[in-house]
Amino acid sequence: KKYNVAIVGATGAVGHELLKVLAERNFPVGELRLLASQRSAGKTMEYQGKEYTIGLTDENAFDGIDIALFAGGSASTEFADAAVKAGAVVIDNSSAFRLDPDVPLVVPEVNPEDVDWHKGIIANPNCSTIIMAVALKPLHDAARIKRVVVSTYQAVSGAGKEGITELTEQTGQVLRGEAVNPTVFAHPIAFNLIPHIDVFQEGDYTKEEWKMIKETRKILHEPDMAITATTVRVPVYRSHSESINIEFDQKISADEAKKVLAEAPGVIIIDDIQNKQYPMPLYTSDKDEVFIGRIREDLSIEKGLNLWVVADQIRKGAATNAIQIAEVLIQRNRI
Ligand code: 11C
């Protein structure tokens, strides 16, 4: 069976990646409809050697569509309901519905069964949340997590194509001794780190930090799990990195953790310190897995681990996860 697929926001960084991943995974696409805002409607994009003209996203754009992949942004609040009314299942990469109790928030390696209770919309979590959840779930099953302390090192492409352009331009400007003019980020990002992603909210945490806390609790079905986060933008093009400290209820050694993670779905361990092997964003990009290394016991507490986790946030953190959700929907007969 084939499915008619719409991509809303096809021209952005996530939209491009959605198209790439659909093709790579040989997703059973029937009709493909590429949609965007007025600014991009009428332009063309290619999929499997065929040219597609981008249509305008509006209420009537979803007739006959089975799966509507929303790349993110304000289109979701504006048009997700219209897509559902037209009979499509929406897989939404924006933050609009993630914490809605009527909307499943799904990472297929972690909580695939949550797609079963969807009412038309399934939310794709925030990129840094997805990456962390894939690493936490197998360890939580093995030794019950008590508390998580995470610090992120997030690539500029998390802010879209404009983030990449800003880093490139500023790097050139700094090297030529010219002044830089930040527009995407609050401060210069070239040769700098910015401990501020998205807006500041309750308790002086950023929205990105709250996403990591609240979304992880929902995905793991642990509404009270103690999680604290510091999210930082770094001058890296692609792949988010995370330093994760975990305290457990039960003792788990580094060796046991390595065994558990080696068998976990969607995880690749790179942890060979003798040969200086550990995950790095330069080498994890354009890949679908979550890479974990520097797996070691936290010697300051009795039952703790430290991990270094890296993954391509546009792939596993967005496009790949969304398409995996569509695959799970098909496997579980929920479409
Ligand atoms: C970033 N995590 O790296 C953000 C981008 O909630 O899907 C993704 C925003 C979201 O800037």
Tab-separated table of C-alpha atoms and ligand atoms in Angstrom:
chain	number	residue	atom	x	y	z
A	1	LYS	CA	0.000	0.000	0.000
A	2	LYS	CA	1.094	3.569	-0.718
A	3	TYR	CA	0.346	6.717	1.248
A	4	ASN	CA	-0.242	10.242	0.003
A	5	VAL	CA	2.224	12.451	1.850
A	6	ALA	CA	2.266	16.226	2.298
A	7	ILE	CA	5.294	18.097	3.613
A	8	VAL	CA	4.433	21.452	5.126
A	9	GLY	CA	7.457	23.736	5.224
A	10	ALA	CA	9.228	21.764	2.505
A	11	THR	CA	11.826	24.429	1.721
A	12	GLY	CA	13.416	24.745	5.194
A	13	ALA	CA	16.284	22.729	6.688
A	14	VAL	CA	13.922	20.104	8.152
A	15	GLY	CA	11.760	20.042	5.003
A	16	HIS	CA	14.773	19.248	2.822
A	17	GLU	CA	15.835	16.500	5.183
A	18	LEU	CA	12.320	15.012	5.286
A	19	LEU	CA	12.446	14.602	1.503
A	20	LYS	CA	15.900	13.037	1.656
A	21	VAL	CA	14.945	10.582	4.400
A	22	LEU	CA	11.665	9.578	2.688
A	23	ALA	CA	13.634	8.669	-0.428
A	24	GLU	CA	16.451	6.897	1.431
A	25	ARG	CA	14.099	4.743	3.466
A	26	ASN	CA	12.028	3.982	0.417
A	27	PHE	CA	8.911	5.163	2.218
A	28	PRO	CA	5.781	4.001	0.349
A	29	VAL	CA	4.899	7.448	-1.018
A	30	GLY	CA	1.883	7.617	-3.333
A	31	GLU	CA	1.196	11.256	-4.172
A	32	LEU	CA	3.738	13.734	-2.804
A	33	ARG	CA	2.561	17.278	-2.079
A	34	LEU	CA	5.130	19.912	-1.114
A	35	LEU	CA	3.705	22.921	0.681
A	36	ALA	CA	5.134	26.155	2.024
A	37	SER	CA	4.242	29.760	2.760
A	38	GLN	CA	3.586	32.437	0.146
A	39	ARG	CA	7.313	33.234	0.055
A	40	SER	CA	8.227	29.830	-1.403
A	41	ALA	CA	5.043	28.737	-3.185
A	42	GLY	CA	5.667	28.314	-6.907
A	43	LYS	CA	9.326	27.327	-6.504
A	44	THR	CA	10.338	23.784	-7.377
A	45	MET	CA	12.086	20.954	-5.516
A	46	GLU	CA	13.216	17.527	-6.650
A	47	TYR	CA	12.250	14.133	-5.259
A	48	GLN	CA	13.573	10.920	-6.777
A	49	GLY	CA	14.496	12.655	-10.010
A	50	LYS	CA	11.121	14.329	-10.462
A	51	GLU	CA	10.415	18.035	-10.134
A	52	TYR	CA	7.619	19.193	-7.829
A	53	THR	CA	6.104	22.665	-7.684
A	54	ILE	CA	5.594	23.908	-4.165
A	55	GLY	CA	2.002	24.691	-3.310
A	56	LEU	CA	0.671	27.202	-0.810
A	57	THR	CA	-0.268	25.821	2.617
A	58	ASP	CA	-3.933	26.586	3.259
A	59	GLU	CA	-7.047	24.864	4.642
A	60	ASN	CA	-7.757	23.195	1.309
A	61	ALA	CA	-4.266	21.869	0.707
A	62	PHE	CA	-4.800	18.503	2.410
A	63	ASP	CA	-7.549	16.804	0.366
A	64	GLY	CA	-6.647	13.167	-0.197
A	65	ILE	CA	-3.543	13.318	2.015
A	66	ASP	CA	-2.898	10.364	4.375
A	67	ILE	CA	0.164	11.671	6.216
A	68	ALA	CA	0.980	15.361	6.718
A	69	LEU	CA	4.526	15.981	7.892
A	70	PHE	CA	4.782	19.478	9.386
A	71	ALA	CA	8.424	20.621	9.475
A	72	GLY	CA	7.805	23.105	12.297
A	73	GLY	CA	6.952	26.748	12.909
A	74	SER	CA	3.644	28.588	12.969
A	75	ALA	CA	2.043	26.564	10.133
A	76	SER	CA	1.303	23.839	12.676
A	77	THR	CA	-1.017	25.921	14.844
A	78	GLU	CA	-2.596	27.413	11.743
A	79	PHE	CA	-3.163	24.307	9.627
A	80	ALA	CA	-2.741	21.058	11.616
A	81	ASP	CA	-6.472	20.955	12.421
A	82	ALA	CA	-7.385	21.454	8.765
A	83	ALA	CA	-5.124	18.540	7.834
A	84	VAL	CA	-6.762	16.307	10.452
A	85	LYS	CA	-10.252	17.353	9.274
A	86	ALA	CA	-9.246	16.393	5.737
A	87	GLY	CA	-8.468	12.900	7.054
A	88	ALA	CA	-4.684	13.056	7.357
A	89	VAL	CA	-2.588	11.971	10.327
A	90	VAL	CA	-0.353	14.905	11.230
A	91	ILE	CA	3.205	14.302	12.413
A	92	ASP	CA	4.213	17.652	13.794
A	93	ASN	CA	7.718	18.879	14.401
A	94	SER	CA	6.710	22.142	16.082
A	95	SER	CA	6.435	22.599	19.834
A	96	ALA	CA	2.725	23.541	19.592
A	97	PHE	CA	1.154	20.223	20.638
A	98	ARG	CA	3.947	18.360	22.414
A	99	LEU	CA	2.669	18.808	25.938
A	100	ASP	CA	-1.027	18.479	25.046
A	101	PRO	CA	-2.332	15.459	27.012
A	102	ASP	CA	-4.389	14.445	23.951
A	103	VAL	CA	-1.331	14.283	21.700
A	104	PRO	CA	1.228	11.465	21.845
A	105	LEU	CA	4.866	12.616	21.911
A	106	VAL	CA	6.867	9.841	20.324
A	107	VAL	CA	10.424	8.617	19.909
A	108	PRO	CA	10.025	5.265	18.126
A	109	GLU	CA	12.920	3.598	20.007
A	110	VAL	CA	11.389	4.665	23.320
A	111	ASN	CA	7.577	4.792	23.276
A	112	PRO	CA	6.272	3.508	19.913
A	113	GLU	CA	3.090	2.223	21.589
A	114	ASP	CA	1.978	5.809	22.245
A	115	VAL	CA	1.031	6.207	18.566
A	116	ASP	CA	-1.908	3.878	19.321
A	117	TRP	CA	-3.921	6.584	21.090
A	118	HIS	CA	-3.436	9.389	18.584
A	119	LYS	CA	-6.455	11.477	17.661
A	120	GLY	CA	-5.038	12.813	14.417
A	121	ILE	CA	-1.876	14.575	15.618
A	122	ILE	CA	1.365	12.988	16.808
A	123	ALA	CA	4.090	15.311	18.040
A	124	ASN	CA	7.763	14.934	17.225
A	125	PRO	CA	9.851	16.044	20.235
A	126	ASN	CA	12.490	18.749	20.328
A	127	CYS	CA	15.801	17.660	18.800
A	128	SER	CA	17.925	17.694	21.956
A	129	THR	CA	15.114	15.884	23.797
A	130	ILE	CA	14.945	13.060	21.233
A	131	ILE	CA	18.700	12.526	21.384
A	132	MET	CA	18.697	12.351	25.187
A	133	ALA	CA	15.609	10.094	25.379
A	134	VAL	CA	17.182	7.467	23.110
A	135	ALA	CA	20.174	7.301	25.476
A	136	LEU	CA	18.178	7.398	28.731
A	137	LYS	CA	15.472	4.820	28.021
A	138	PRO	CA	17.591	1.614	28.011
A	139	LEU	CA	19.458	2.766	31.137
A	140	HIS	CA	16.199	3.642	32.890
A	141	ASP	CA	14.881	0.155	32.129
A	142	ALA	CA	18.094	-1.359	33.501
A	143	ALA	CA	18.601	0.606	36.725
A	144	ARG	CA	15.793	3.209	37.211
A	145	ILE	CA	16.925	6.779	36.751
A	146	LYS	CA	16.623	9.052	39.781
A	147	ARG	CA	18.048	12.299	38.447
A	148	VAL	CA	19.501	13.674	35.198
A	149	VAL	CA	21.830	16.666	34.807
A	150	VAL	CA	22.350	17.556	31.151
A	151	SER	CA	24.369	20.249	29.410
A	152	THR	CA	24.020	20.625	25.654
A	153	TYR	CA	26.320	21.849	22.903
A	154	GLN	CA	23.872	22.669	20.129
A	155	ALA	CA	24.739	23.248	16.488
A	156	VAL	CA	23.735	26.435	14.672
A	157	SER	CA	21.540	24.509	12.194
A	158	GLY	CA	19.131	23.993	15.112
A	159	ALA	CA	18.113	27.541	14.235
A	160	GLY	CA	17.614	26.591	10.562
A	161	LYS	CA	19.527	27.466	7.422
A	162	GLU	CA	19.935	31.048	8.656
A	163	GLY	CA	21.986	29.806	11.604
A	164	ILE	CA	24.457	28.160	9.236
A	165	THR	CA	24.753	31.300	7.133
A	166	GLU	CA	25.337	33.430	10.231
A	167	LEU	CA	28.179	31.200	11.481
A	168	THR	CA	29.853	31.126	8.043
A	169	GLU	CA	29.611	34.866	7.495
A	170	GLN	CA	30.740	35.765	11.002
A	171	THR	CA	33.697	33.390	10.872
A	172	GLY	CA	34.892	35.125	7.693
A	173	GLN	CA	34.285	38.558	9.206
A	174	VAL	CA	36.236	37.740	12.376
A	175	LEU	CA	39.156	36.290	10.387
A	176	ARG	CA	39.257	39.440	8.241
A	177	GLY	CA	39.095	41.642	11.348
A	178	GLU	CA	35.676	43.048	10.410
A	179	ALA	CA	32.749	43.851	12.725
A	180	VAL	CA	30.034	41.206	13.113
A	181	ASN	CA	26.311	41.887	13.295
A	182	PRO	CA	24.355	39.076	14.979
A	183	THR	CA	20.797	38.646	13.700
A	184	VAL	CA	19.811	34.984	14.244
A	185	PHE	CA	21.588	34.622	17.600
A	186	ALA	CA	21.611	37.131	20.454
A	187	HIS	CA	25.425	37.451	20.323
A	188	PRO	CA	28.285	36.643	17.928
A	189	ILE	CA	28.402	32.858	17.477
A	190	ALA	CA	31.747	32.626	15.640
A	191	PHE	CA	34.491	31.753	18.154
A	192	ASN	CA	31.954	31.980	20.980
A	193	LEU	CA	29.433	29.965	23.039
A	194	ILE	CA	25.968	31.282	23.886
A	195	PRO	CA	24.236	29.777	26.951
A	196	HIS	CA	20.830	30.864	25.707
A	197	ILE	CA	18.554	28.938	23.288
A	198	ASP	CA	15.006	30.214	22.730
A	199	VAL	CA	13.311	32.552	25.232
A	200	PHE	CA	13.803	32.780	28.995
A	201	GLN	CA	10.972	31.357	31.066
A	202	GLU	CA	10.085	30.274	34.600
A	203	GLY	CA	12.923	29.949	37.107
A	204	ASP	CA	15.299	31.700	34.645
A	205	TYR	CA	15.508	28.558	32.513
A	206	THR	CA	15.223	28.849	28.730
A	207	LYS	CA	12.364	27.308	26.784
A	208	GLU	CA	14.857	24.835	25.272
A	209	GLU	CA	15.803	23.743	28.798
A	210	TRP	CA	12.142	23.339	29.776
A	211	LYS	CA	11.533	21.318	26.608
A	212	MET	CA	14.252	18.882	27.634
A	213	ILE	CA	12.729	18.545	31.099
A	214	LYS	CA	8.994	18.368	30.317
A	215	GLU	CA	9.153	16.471	27.032
A	216	THR	CA	11.519	13.826	28.418
A	217	ARG	CA	9.202	13.206	31.360
A	218	LYS	CA	6.255	12.730	28.983
A	219	ILE	CA	8.136	10.412	26.587
A	220	LEU	CA	9.428	8.234	29.422
A	221	HIS	CA	6.059	8.308	31.253
A	222	GLU	CA	7.863	9.590	34.340
A	223	PRO	CA	6.088	12.856	35.228
A	224	ASP	CA	8.213	13.430	38.328
A	225	MET	CA	11.670	12.485	37.065
A	226	ALA	CA	14.262	14.976	38.362
A	227	ILE	CA	15.901	16.557	35.312
A	228	THR	CA	17.873	19.777	35.072
A	229	ALA	CA	19.359	21.245	31.913
A	230	THR	CA	21.669	23.944	30.597
A	231	THR	CA	21.439	24.435	26.834
A	232	VAL	CA	24.237	26.134	24.937
A	233	ARG	CA	24.660	27.182	21.289
A	234	VAL	CA	28.117	26.354	19.913
A	235	PRO	CA	29.846	27.250	16.638
A	236	VAL	CA	29.270	23.837	15.045
A	237	TYR	CA	27.273	23.465	11.819
A	238	ARG	CA	25.429	20.261	12.538
A	239	SER	CA	24.807	17.615	15.246
A	240	HIS	CA	23.946	18.423	18.832
A	241	SER	CA	26.174	17.085	21.631
A	242	GLU	CA	25.101	16.466	25.216
A	243	SER	CA	26.987	15.804	28.430
A	244	ILE	CA	24.601	13.723	30.531
A	245	ASN	CA	25.069	12.892	34.197
A	246	ILE	CA	22.655	10.300	35.564
A	247	GLU	CA	21.971	9.186	39.126
A	248	PHE	CA	20.244	5.798	39.461
A	249	ASP	CA	18.191	3.928	42.052
A	250	GLN	CA	20.244	0.788	41.450
A	251	LYS	CA	23.970	0.490	40.912
A	252	ILE	CA	24.984	0.111	37.264
A	253	SER	CA	28.658	-0.187	36.349
A	254	ALA	CA	30.152	1.419	33.257
A	255	ASP	CA	30.608	-2.058	31.744
A	256	GLU	CA	26.981	-2.976	32.381
A	257	ALA	CA	25.868	0.338	30.906
A	258	LYS	CA	27.966	-0.294	27.791
A	259	LYS	CA	26.323	-3.697	27.380
A	260	VAL	CA	22.842	-2.252	27.763
A	261	LEU	CA	23.541	0.601	25.334
A	262	ALA	CA	25.197	-1.713	22.804
A	263	GLU	CA	21.896	-3.579	22.503
A	264	ALA	CA	19.688	-0.500	22.530
A	265	PRO	CA	17.830	0.383	19.320
A	266	GLY	CA	19.145	3.397	17.411
A	267	VAL	CA	22.359	3.630	19.455
A	268	ILE	CA	25.956	3.279	18.298
A	269	ILE	CA	28.689	3.230	20.941
A	270	ILE	CA	31.986	4.899	20.086
A	271	ASP	CA	34.025	4.499	23.243
A	272	ASP	CA	37.655	3.493	22.811
A	273	ILE	CA	39.700	5.973	24.787
A	274	GLN	CA	43.002	4.181	24.081
A	275	ASN	CA	42.517	5.005	20.440
A	276	LYS	CA	40.990	8.430	21.135
A	277	GLN	CA	37.593	7.326	19.871
A	278	TYR	CA	34.466	9.111	21.079
A	279	PRO	CA	31.524	10.710	19.269
A	280	MET	CA	32.084	14.139	17.724
A	281	PRO	CA	29.624	16.302	15.773
A	282	LEU	CA	31.901	16.515	12.754
A	283	TYR	CA	31.481	12.775	12.173
A	284	THR	CA	27.922	12.066	13.327
A	285	SER	CA	26.213	14.334	10.827
A	286	ASP	CA	24.061	12.862	8.032
A	287	LYS	CA	23.570	9.764	10.159
A	288	ASP	CA	20.390	8.503	11.798
A	289	GLU	CA	21.743	6.964	15.001
A	290	VAL	CA	22.509	8.409	18.418
A	291	PHE	CA	26.231	8.053	19.189
A	292	ILE	CA	27.348	7.489	22.785
A	293	GLY	CA	30.810	7.510	24.301
A	294	ARG	CA	32.874	8.498	27.353
A	295	ILE	CA	30.684	6.062	29.312
A	296	ARG	CA	32.047	6.116	32.850
A	297	GLU	CA	30.952	5.927	36.451
A	298	ASP	CA	30.383	9.175	38.308
A	299	LEU	CA	32.933	8.715	41.086
A	300	SER	CA	31.391	11.482	43.207
A	301	ILE	CA	28.230	9.458	43.957
A	302	GLU	CA	27.434	5.805	44.616
A	303	LYS	CA	25.149	5.048	41.689
A	304	GLY	CA	25.890	7.376	38.821
A	305	LEU	CA	27.123	7.516	35.239
A	306	ASN	CA	28.441	10.133	32.847
A	307	LEU	CA	27.800	9.922	29.113
A	308	TRP	CA	28.719	11.967	26.061
A	309	VAL	CA	25.948	11.763	23.484
A	310	VAL	CA	25.966	13.172	19.939
A	311	ALA	CA	23.482	12.951	17.064
A	312	ASP	CA	22.468	14.760	13.908
A	313	GLN	CA	19.638	16.918	15.189
A	314	ILE	CA	18.122	17.531	11.748
A	315	ARG	CA	18.018	13.771	11.111
A	316	LYS	CA	17.327	11.839	14.337
A	317	GLY	CA	16.365	15.068	16.089
A	318	ALA	CA	13.710	15.914	13.480
A	319	ALA	CA	13.246	14.383	10.009
A	320	THR	CA	14.265	10.775	10.668
A	321	ASN	CA	12.277	10.609	13.899
A	322	ALA	CA	9.183	11.980	12.107
A	323	ILE	CA	9.418	9.413	9.329
A	324	GLN	CA	10.073	6.616	11.825
A	325	ILE	CA	6.814	7.684	13.504
A	326	ALA	CA	5.040	7.326	10.146
A	327	GLU	CA	6.572	3.860	9.767
A	328	VAL	CA	5.403	2.865	13.256
A	329	LEU	CA	1.886	4.114	12.389
A	330	ILE	CA	1.851	1.801	9.388
A	331	GLN	CA	3.353	-1.164	11.293
A	332	ARG	CA	0.819	-0.792	14.083
A	333	ASN	CA	-2.113	-0.266	11.730
A	334	ARG	CA	-2.940	3.159	13.113
A	335	ILE	CA	-3.447	4.829	9.768
B	1	11C	C1	17.539	24.451	18.495
B	1	11C	N1	16.237	22.711	19.572
B	1	11C	O1	18.521	23.702	18.396
B	1	11C	C2	16.178	23.920	18.798
B	1	11C	C3	15.444	23.807	17.509
B	1	11C	O2	11.313	22.776	19.457
B	1	11C	O3	11.700	21.787	17.584
B	1	11C	C4	14.190	22.975	17.535
B	1	11C	C5	13.013	23.670	18.118
B	1	11C	C6	11.931	22.685	18.394
B	1	11C	O4	17.598	25.661	18.337
